[in-house]
Short mmCIF file of C-alpha atoms and ligand atoms in Angstrom, two decimals:
data_model
loop_
_atom_site.label_atom_id
_atom_site.label_comp_id
_atom_site.label_asym_id
_atom_site.label_seq_id
_atom_site.Cartn_x
_atom_site.Cartn_y
_atom_site.Cartn_z
CA MET A 78 -52.06 -32.92 13.80
CA ALA A 79 -49.48 -35.49 14.97
CA ALA A 80 -51.06 -38.47 13.20
CA SER A 81 -48.18 -40.74 11.59
CA SER A 82 -48.19 -43.88 9.26
CA LYS A 83 -46.01 -47.11 8.90
CA SER A 84 -43.98 -47.22 5.43
CA ASP A 85 -43.17 -50.38 3.47
CA VAL A 86 -39.57 -49.63 4.57
CA GLU A 87 -38.13 -51.63 7.72
CA LEU A 88 -35.25 -49.07 9.46
CA GLY A 89 -32.14 -50.88 10.98
CA PHE A 90 -30.87 -49.14 14.36
CA ALA A 91 -27.21 -49.43 15.94
CA GLU A 92 -27.43 -51.17 19.70
CA LYS A 93 -25.16 -52.50 22.16
CA THR A 94 -25.41 -56.15 23.34
CA HIS A 95 -23.83 -58.82 24.46
CA GLY A 96 -21.49 -60.50 22.37
CA TRP A 97 -23.12 -64.38 22.89
CA ARG A 98 -26.53 -62.68 21.56
CA LEU A 99 -25.00 -62.14 18.29
CA ASN A 100 -23.77 -65.98 17.65
CA SER A 101 -24.48 -67.57 14.36
CA LYS A 102 -27.85 -69.53 16.33
CA TYR A 103 -29.19 -66.46 17.31
CA PHE A 104 -29.53 -65.74 13.68
CA PRO A 105 -28.53 -62.00 14.13
CA CYS A 106 -28.63 -58.40 12.31
CA LYS A 107 -25.53 -56.89 13.25
CA PHE A 108 -22.05 -54.69 12.11
CA GLY A 109 -18.72 -54.66 13.01
CA GLY A 110 -16.59 -57.70 14.89
CA LYS A 111 -16.44 -60.89 13.27
CA PRO A 112 -19.07 -62.45 10.58
CA SER A 113 -21.68 -64.38 12.51
CA TRP A 114 -21.99 -67.15 9.48
CA LEU A 115 -25.10 -68.64 8.20
CA HIS A 116 -23.95 -71.57 6.02
CA LEU A 117 -21.00 -72.93 8.37
CA LYS A 118 -19.22 -74.97 5.64
CA ASN A 119 -18.33 -73.52 2.03
CA LEU A 120 -17.83 -69.87 3.04
CA PRO A 121 -16.38 -67.49 0.50
CA LEU A 122 -12.85 -68.44 -0.06
CA PRO A 123 -9.80 -65.87 0.62
CA GLU A 124 -9.71 -64.56 -2.97
CA SER A 125 -13.25 -63.28 -2.97
CA LEU A 126 -12.65 -61.57 0.05
CA GLN A 127 -9.37 -59.49 -1.33
CA CYS A 128 -10.12 -55.73 -2.21
CA SER A 129 -10.59 -55.43 -6.16
CA CYS A 130 -8.05 -52.29 -5.51
CA CYS A 131 -5.35 -52.78 -2.95
CA LYS A 132 -5.92 -56.86 -3.01
CA ASN A 133 -5.68 -56.85 1.01
CA PRO A 134 -8.85 -59.20 2.73
CA TYR A 135 -11.87 -57.13 3.35
CA THR A 136 -13.29 -56.34 6.80
CA PHE A 137 -16.70 -57.35 7.72
CA LEU A 138 -19.19 -54.75 7.76
CA LEU A 139 -22.43 -55.70 8.60
CA GLN A 140 -25.10 -58.67 8.16
CA ILE A 141 -28.68 -58.70 7.55
CA TYR A 142 -30.87 -61.60 8.45
CA ALA A 143 -33.78 -61.37 5.92
CA PRO A 144 -36.02 -64.58 5.68
CA ILE A 145 -38.14 -64.85 2.68
CA ASN A 146 -41.50 -66.65 3.96
CA GLU A 147 -42.98 -67.80 0.48
CA LEU A 148 -39.48 -69.50 -0.26
CA LYS A 149 -38.15 -73.17 1.12
CA THR A 150 -34.92 -72.73 0.37
CA CYS A 151 -34.73 -69.22 2.24
CA PHE A 152 -36.41 -70.05 5.74
CA HIS A 153 -33.08 -68.79 7.08
CA ARG A 154 -31.06 -66.29 4.79
CA THR A 155 -28.67 -63.70 5.12
CA VAL A 156 -26.73 -60.86 3.31
CA PHE A 157 -23.28 -60.00 4.14
CA VAL A 158 -21.28 -56.70 3.78
CA PHE A 159 -17.77 -56.30 3.61
CA CYS A 160 -15.70 -53.46 2.55
CA CYS A 161 -11.87 -52.30 2.34
CA ARG A 162 -10.47 -50.87 5.48
CA SER A 163 -7.96 -48.34 3.39
CA ALA A 164 -9.20 -45.15 2.54
CA GLU A 165 -7.37 -44.65 -0.42
CA CYS A 166 -9.49 -47.37 -2.05
CA TYR A 167 -12.47 -44.94 -1.97
CA LYS A 168 -12.68 -43.37 -5.30
CA PRO A 169 -15.27 -41.45 -6.11
CA ASN A 170 -18.54 -42.69 -7.65
CA SER A 171 -16.61 -46.43 -7.18
CA ASN A 172 -18.24 -49.67 -6.08
CA LEU A 173 -14.65 -51.54 -6.24
CA PRO A 174 -14.16 -51.70 -2.57
CA PHE A 175 -17.01 -53.78 -1.64
CA ALA A 176 -18.42 -57.18 -1.75
CA ALA A 177 -21.70 -58.92 -0.74
CA PHE A 178 -22.70 -62.49 -0.12
CA ARG A 179 -26.30 -63.91 0.08
CA SER A 180 -26.62 -67.27 2.05
CA GLN A 181 -29.79 -69.32 2.95
CA LEU A 182 -31.11 -72.89 4.46
CA PRO A 183 -33.98 -74.29 4.62
CA ARG A 184 -35.62 -74.96 8.14
CA LYS A 185 -34.03 -78.47 8.17
CA ASN A 186 -30.53 -78.45 7.72
CA ASP A 187 -27.18 -79.58 9.06
CA TYR A 188 -25.98 -76.91 11.57
CA TYR A 189 -29.05 -75.15 13.32
CA SER A 190 -32.40 -76.79 15.59
CA TYR A 191 -35.48 -77.33 13.55
CA HIS A 192 -36.69 -75.24 16.60
CA PRO A 193 -35.37 -71.65 17.52
CA PRO A 194 -33.02 -71.84 20.13
CA THR A 195 -33.24 -70.56 24.04
CA GLU A 196 -31.64 -67.57 24.34
CA SER A 197 -29.03 -68.13 27.00
CA GLU A 198 -25.33 -66.49 27.68
CA ASP A 199 -24.42 -70.56 29.17
CA SER A 200 -25.68 -71.94 25.88
CA LYS A 201 -22.91 -73.38 23.45
CA PRO A 202 -22.21 -70.88 20.60
CA VAL A 203 -22.09 -72.29 16.88
CA ASN A 204 -19.38 -71.73 14.87
CA PRO A 205 -17.93 -73.22 11.83
CA VAL A 206 -14.86 -74.39 13.41
CA ASP A 207 -17.78 -77.08 14.84
CA PHE A 208 -17.57 -78.37 11.24
CA GLU A 209 -13.93 -78.45 10.94
CA GLN A 210 -13.78 -74.89 8.76
CA ARG A 211 -10.11 -73.57 9.53
CA MET A 212 -10.94 -69.87 10.47
CA CYS A 213 -8.69 -66.80 10.56
CA GLU A 214 -7.75 -65.69 13.76
CA VAL A 215 -7.51 -61.59 12.84
CA CYS A 216 -10.67 -61.59 10.62
CA GLY A 217 -12.96 -64.34 11.45
CA CYS A 218 -13.51 -65.79 7.79
CA LEU A 219 -12.05 -68.77 6.13
CA GLY A 220 -8.19 -69.09 7.02
CA PRO A 221 -6.49 -71.96 5.03
CA LYS A 222 -2.99 -70.84 6.07
CA ARG A 223 -1.10 -71.89 9.04
CA CYS A 224 1.47 -70.26 11.21
CA GLY A 225 4.35 -71.76 10.47
CA LYS A 226 6.03 -72.28 13.92
CA CYS A 227 2.81 -73.10 16.10
CA HIS A 228 1.25 -75.10 13.12
CA GLU A 229 -2.28 -74.00 15.28
CA THR A 230 -3.35 -70.68 14.70
CA ASN A 231 -4.94 -70.02 10.94
CA TYR A 232 -5.13 -66.67 8.61
CA CYS A 233 -6.91 -65.72 5.76
CA SER A 234 -3.70 -64.69 4.45
CA ARG A 235 -0.27 -63.28 4.89
CA ASN A 236 -1.48 -59.60 5.53
CA HIS A 237 -3.70 -60.90 8.49
CA GLN A 238 -0.80 -63.03 9.73
CA MET A 239 1.81 -60.24 10.11
CA ILE A 240 -1.17 -58.28 11.98
CA ASP A 241 -1.47 -60.91 14.31
CA TRP A 242 2.12 -61.22 14.88
CA LYS A 243 2.45 -57.93 15.76
CA GLU A 244 -0.77 -57.77 18.21
CA GLY A 245 1.23 -60.35 20.05
CA HIS A 246 1.45 -63.61 18.55
CA LYS A 247 5.19 -63.55 18.68
CA PHE A 248 4.79 -63.87 22.48
CA SER A 249 2.22 -66.25 22.62
CA CYS A 250 3.28 -68.48 19.76
CA GLY A 251 3.60 -71.99 20.50
CA LYS A 252 2.19 -71.35 24.44
CA ASP A 253 -0.73 -71.90 25.79
CA GLU A 254 -2.39 -68.82 26.76
CA GLY A 255 -5.50 -67.55 26.21
CA ARG A 256 -5.56 -63.93 24.17
CA THR A 257 -8.17 -62.32 22.97
CA PRO A 258 -6.91 -59.06 20.78
CA GLU A 259 -9.66 -56.99 19.56
CA TYR A 260 -7.91 -56.26 16.27
CA LYS A 261 -8.99 -52.51 16.38
CA ASN A 262 -7.38 -51.46 13.29
CA VAL A 263 -8.58 -54.26 11.43
CA LEU A 264 -12.37 -55.15 12.82
CA PHE A 265 -15.28 -52.68 13.50
CA PRO A 266 -16.80 -51.97 16.75
CA GLU A 267 -19.70 -54.57 17.08
CA TYR A 268 -23.26 -53.59 17.36
CA GLU A 269 -26.37 -55.30 17.20
CA VAL A 270 -28.72 -53.59 14.38
CA VAL A 271 -32.52 -53.66 15.24
CA ILE A 272 -34.82 -53.47 13.20
CA GLU A 273 -38.15 -51.02 13.14
CA THR A 274 -40.65 -50.67 10.98
CA GLU A 275 -40.13 -46.78 9.77
CA GLU A 276 -43.14 -44.33 10.77
CA LEU A 277 -44.39 -41.26 8.85
CA ASN A 278 -46.06 -38.32 10.65
CA THR A 279 -48.27 -36.07 8.51
CA ALA A 280 -45.68 -33.21 8.17
CA GLU A 281 -44.48 -35.08 5.32
CA GLU A 282 -47.62 -34.59 3.11
CA THR A 283 -46.66 -30.86 2.90
CA ASP A 284 -43.09 -31.42 2.01
CA LYS A 285 -44.27 -34.09 -1.00
CA SER A 286 -46.49 -31.34 -2.20
CA GLU A 287 -43.72 -29.05 -2.39
CA GLU A 288 -41.01 -31.40 -4.05
CA ASP A 289 -44.21 -32.51 -6.42
CA LYS A 290 -44.31 -28.61 -7.41
CA MET A 291 -40.38 -28.61 -7.89
CA ARG A 292 -40.69 -31.68 -10.26
CA ASP A 293 -43.72 -30.22 -12.52
CA TYR A 294 -41.43 -27.06 -12.68
CA SER A 295 -38.04 -28.86 -14.08
CA GLU A 296 -40.46 -31.45 -16.47
CA PHE A 297 -41.99 -27.89 -17.55
CA MET A 298 -38.13 -26.17 -18.11
CA LYS A 299 -37.67 -29.50 -20.01
CA SER A 300 -40.56 -28.74 -22.19
CA GLU A 301 -40.62 -27.57 -25.46
CA GLN A 302 -42.52 -24.68 -24.03
CA GLY A 303 -40.13 -24.32 -21.46
CA LYS A 304 -37.08 -24.56 -23.53
CA SER A 305 -38.70 -21.58 -26.03
CA MET A 306 -39.10 -19.47 -22.47
CA LEU A 307 -35.23 -20.31 -21.63
CA ARG A 308 -34.35 -19.06 -25.37
CA ASN A 309 -36.53 -16.18 -24.73
CA GLU A 310 -35.34 -14.97 -21.70
CA ASP A 311 -31.18 -15.74 -22.87
CA MET A 312 -30.55 -17.95 -20.22
CA THR A 313 -26.64 -17.70 -19.60
CA GLN A 314 -25.14 -21.40 -18.40
CA GLU A 315 -24.47 -19.99 -14.80
CA ASP A 316 -28.29 -19.74 -14.58
CA LEU A 317 -28.66 -23.03 -16.07
CA GLU A 318 -25.80 -24.54 -13.58
CA LYS A 319 -27.87 -22.81 -10.84
CA MET A 320 -31.01 -24.46 -11.93
CA ALA A 321 -29.25 -27.82 -12.17
CA LEU A 322 -27.74 -27.36 -8.64
CA HIS A 323 -31.44 -26.77 -7.12
CA GLU A 324 -32.27 -29.64 -8.87
CA GLU A 325 -29.48 -31.56 -6.73
CA ASP A 326 -30.88 -29.81 -3.35
CA VAL A 327 -34.26 -31.16 -4.03
CA GLN A 328 -32.89 -34.95 -4.08
CA PHE A 329 -30.43 -34.07 -0.97
CA LYS A 330 -33.70 -32.33 0.89
CA LYS A 331 -35.97 -35.25 -0.13
CA PHE A 332 -33.16 -37.73 1.71
CA ARG A 333 -32.98 -35.44 4.80
CA GLU A 334 -36.18 -34.81 5.14
CA ARG A 335 -37.26 -38.68 5.17
CA ILE A 336 -34.35 -39.21 7.38
CA ASN A 337 -34.94 -36.22 9.71
CA HIS A 338 -38.23 -38.87 11.06
CA GLU A 339 -35.85 -41.14 12.41
CA PRO A 340 -32.39 -39.57 12.34
CA GLU A 341 -30.68 -42.48 14.52
CA GLN A 342 -31.53 -44.81 11.09
CA ILE A 343 -28.19 -46.44 10.04
CA LEU A 344 -29.91 -48.58 6.94
CA ARG A 345 -33.38 -48.99 5.20
CA TYR A 346 -34.36 -52.26 4.30
CA ASP A 347 -37.00 -52.28 1.53
CA ARG A 348 -36.27 -55.50 -0.58
CA GLY A 349 -38.01 -54.75 -4.43
CA GLY A 350 -38.65 -50.97 -3.57
CA GLU A 351 -36.44 -48.06 -4.63
CA PRO A 352 -33.27 -46.46 -2.36
CA LEU A 353 -33.47 -43.31 -1.17
CA TRP A 354 -30.68 -41.45 -3.39
CA ILE A 355 -28.67 -38.85 -1.11
CA SER A 356 -28.39 -37.24 -4.14
CA SER A 357 -29.27 -36.79 -8.30
CA LYS A 358 -25.77 -38.18 -9.39
CA HIS A 359 -24.47 -41.42 -10.29
CA ILE A 360 -28.01 -43.26 -9.85
CA PRO A 361 -27.87 -46.51 -11.40
CA LYS A 362 -29.38 -47.26 -14.84
CA SER A 363 -30.74 -51.09 -15.27
CA ASN A 364 -27.91 -52.09 -17.13
CA ASP A 365 -25.64 -50.90 -14.25
CA ILE A 366 -26.62 -53.45 -12.01
CA PRO A 367 -25.27 -56.86 -13.43
CA LEU A 368 -27.25 -59.96 -13.55
CA CYS A 369 -26.93 -62.58 -10.93
CA GLN A 370 -24.64 -65.99 -12.04
CA CYS A 371 -27.98 -67.61 -12.91
CA GLY A 372 -29.03 -65.07 -15.33
CA ALA A 373 -32.01 -63.48 -12.96
CA PRO A 374 -31.88 -59.53 -12.86
CA ARG A 375 -30.88 -58.19 -9.39
CA ILE A 376 -33.45 -56.13 -7.46
CA PHE A 377 -32.42 -53.69 -4.68
CA GLU A 378 -32.77 -55.24 -1.35
CA PHE A 379 -31.49 -52.90 1.26
CA GLN A 380 -29.27 -49.63 1.70
CA ILE A 381 -26.82 -48.77 3.95
CA LEU A 382 -26.35 -44.96 5.29
CA PRO A 383 -23.77 -42.54 5.51
CA GLN A 384 -24.74 -42.63 9.68
CA LEU A 385 -23.33 -45.82 10.08
CA LEU A 386 -19.99 -44.83 9.67
CA ASN A 387 -20.22 -42.86 12.61
CA TYR A 388 -20.05 -46.19 14.91
CA LEU A 389 -16.92 -47.65 12.69
CA HIS A 390 -14.35 -45.00 14.09
CA VAL A 391 -12.92 -44.40 10.70
CA ASP A 392 -12.34 -40.28 10.51
CA SER A 393 -9.29 -40.72 12.61
CA LEU A 394 -7.32 -42.20 9.35
CA GLY A 395 -7.32 -38.82 7.96
CA ALA A 396 -8.78 -39.17 4.43
CA SER A 397 -10.80 -41.41 5.58
CA ILE A 398 -13.76 -44.86 4.60
CA ASP A 399 -17.16 -42.64 3.60
CA TRP A 400 -20.13 -42.76 1.11
CA GLY A 401 -23.43 -40.98 0.72
CA THR A 402 -25.11 -44.20 0.69
CA LEU A 403 -24.75 -48.17 -0.32
CA ALA A 404 -27.36 -50.31 -2.38
CA ILE A 405 -27.42 -53.51 -2.10
CA TYR A 406 -29.18 -55.62 -4.94
CA THR A 407 -29.88 -59.14 -4.16
CA CYS A 408 -30.74 -62.07 -7.18
CA SER A 409 -34.44 -61.73 -7.47
CA LYS A 410 -35.01 -65.38 -7.82
CA ASN A 411 -32.61 -66.00 -4.94
CA CYS A 412 -31.42 -69.01 -6.76
CA ASP A 413 -29.86 -72.16 -4.77
CA THR A 414 -27.10 -72.89 -7.66
CA GLY A 415 -23.50 -72.16 -7.81
CA PRO A 416 -21.72 -71.11 -4.61
CA VAL A 417 -22.94 -71.50 -0.98
CA TYR A 418 -22.13 -68.09 -0.38
CA HIS A 419 -23.79 -66.44 -3.81
CA PRO A 420 -21.93 -62.91 -4.84
CA GLU A 421 -24.22 -60.09 -5.06
CA PHE A 422 -23.89 -56.38 -5.98
CA VAL A 423 -23.16 -53.13 -4.20
CA TRP A 424 -23.70 -49.74 -5.66
CA LYS A 425 -21.96 -46.56 -3.85
CA GLN A 426 -23.56 -43.32 -4.38
CA GLU A 427 -21.41 -40.07 -2.88
CA CYS A 428 -23.01 -37.38 -0.71
CA GLY A 429 -22.37 -34.80 -3.67
CA ASP A 430 -21.68 -31.57 -2.97
CA THR A 431 -23.63 -31.53 0.11
CA PRO A 432 -22.92 -31.43 3.42
CA LYS A 433 -22.42 -34.81 4.98
CA ILE A 434 -24.70 -35.95 7.54
CA LYS A 435 -24.07 -36.52 10.96
CA THR A 436 -26.21 -37.27 13.83
CA GLU A 437 -26.62 -34.89 16.59
CA ASP A 438 -24.75 -37.23 19.24
CA THR A 439 -21.27 -38.40 18.07
CA VAL A 440 -20.93 -42.10 19.43
CA SER A 441 -18.35 -42.17 21.68
CA GLN A 442 -16.80 -45.60 22.97
ZN1 ZN B 542 -8.67 -51.97 -0.60
ZN1 ZN B 543 -8.00 -62.73 8.18
ZN1 ZN B 544 2.46 -69.45 15.77
ZN1 ZN B 545 -29.48 -65.68 -8.99
#
């Protein structure tokens, strides 16, 4: 039977598109390139966009436009994720090289029209510079520092100033010539993220019952009866380890089977739901997720899958940027106090001992 059913999860897929369509005024979901800021003032300060490991500036990873219909303050709402570009900062089970921010706006606001804009290549883009913000030439984040020679080009940090100098600013400094370096060693390739509802075919039903059986079995082994059975049969440490390994496989199998319905997915969105963990190791307990600055608990909002890595061209860096999954947790109350870009929380889970997932066709550019 080829019946299918819709799930509550929205999936994200990478799609090449024209750069102009990813401007802030169209409220895009996207990854790579420079961020398309929602609030165009009061952007995150360079200090808050510094890797907690190596102190270098983060690179923009991805943003998801996710308004909350019931909340007037969240008529527009975008969650931004940043990560470090150095592979050395990716340590097992460490959430350090990531940052996330939530930005939201009511329908009536200082930046965008009340009605959706007509999409056209010729219409004027909207950027923080229109609101007197100085933006870093390299990364597109706030750039309070200025080139000391021309006093015209802005940077978030000395690090990015040095990168730009080498990328050609040493020739163009003070001259009035158009230059559009791509900063390929800083920015990730830019794609739109297209969102579709997940559809599950009935094949999953059989998998589920198999999983249930496995769960029953492991529950039983933990019970008094199961434990005494273990004692009687004189299970060795090795046997127990094998069993644990098998449980690990079950989580990975569950992950793989769910993903296989749509193998190209790079993101799963299910605010208030549960992440699809890739392994049974390093799953956060509720007190591992810090409370929001407002005091409210954070809830799961979306997860980034390892498939995204295929698009980022990071493998060539030797020891590479890597994750099994990144789960993004945001304020359950969508608070509107404190900084305009509200810091949120990223949890990284490794692939575990299981092989890395790659989609069939590797993306070429
Ligand atoms: Zn770092
Ligand atoms: Zn910068
Ligand atoms: Zn200059
Ligand atoms: Zn909050």
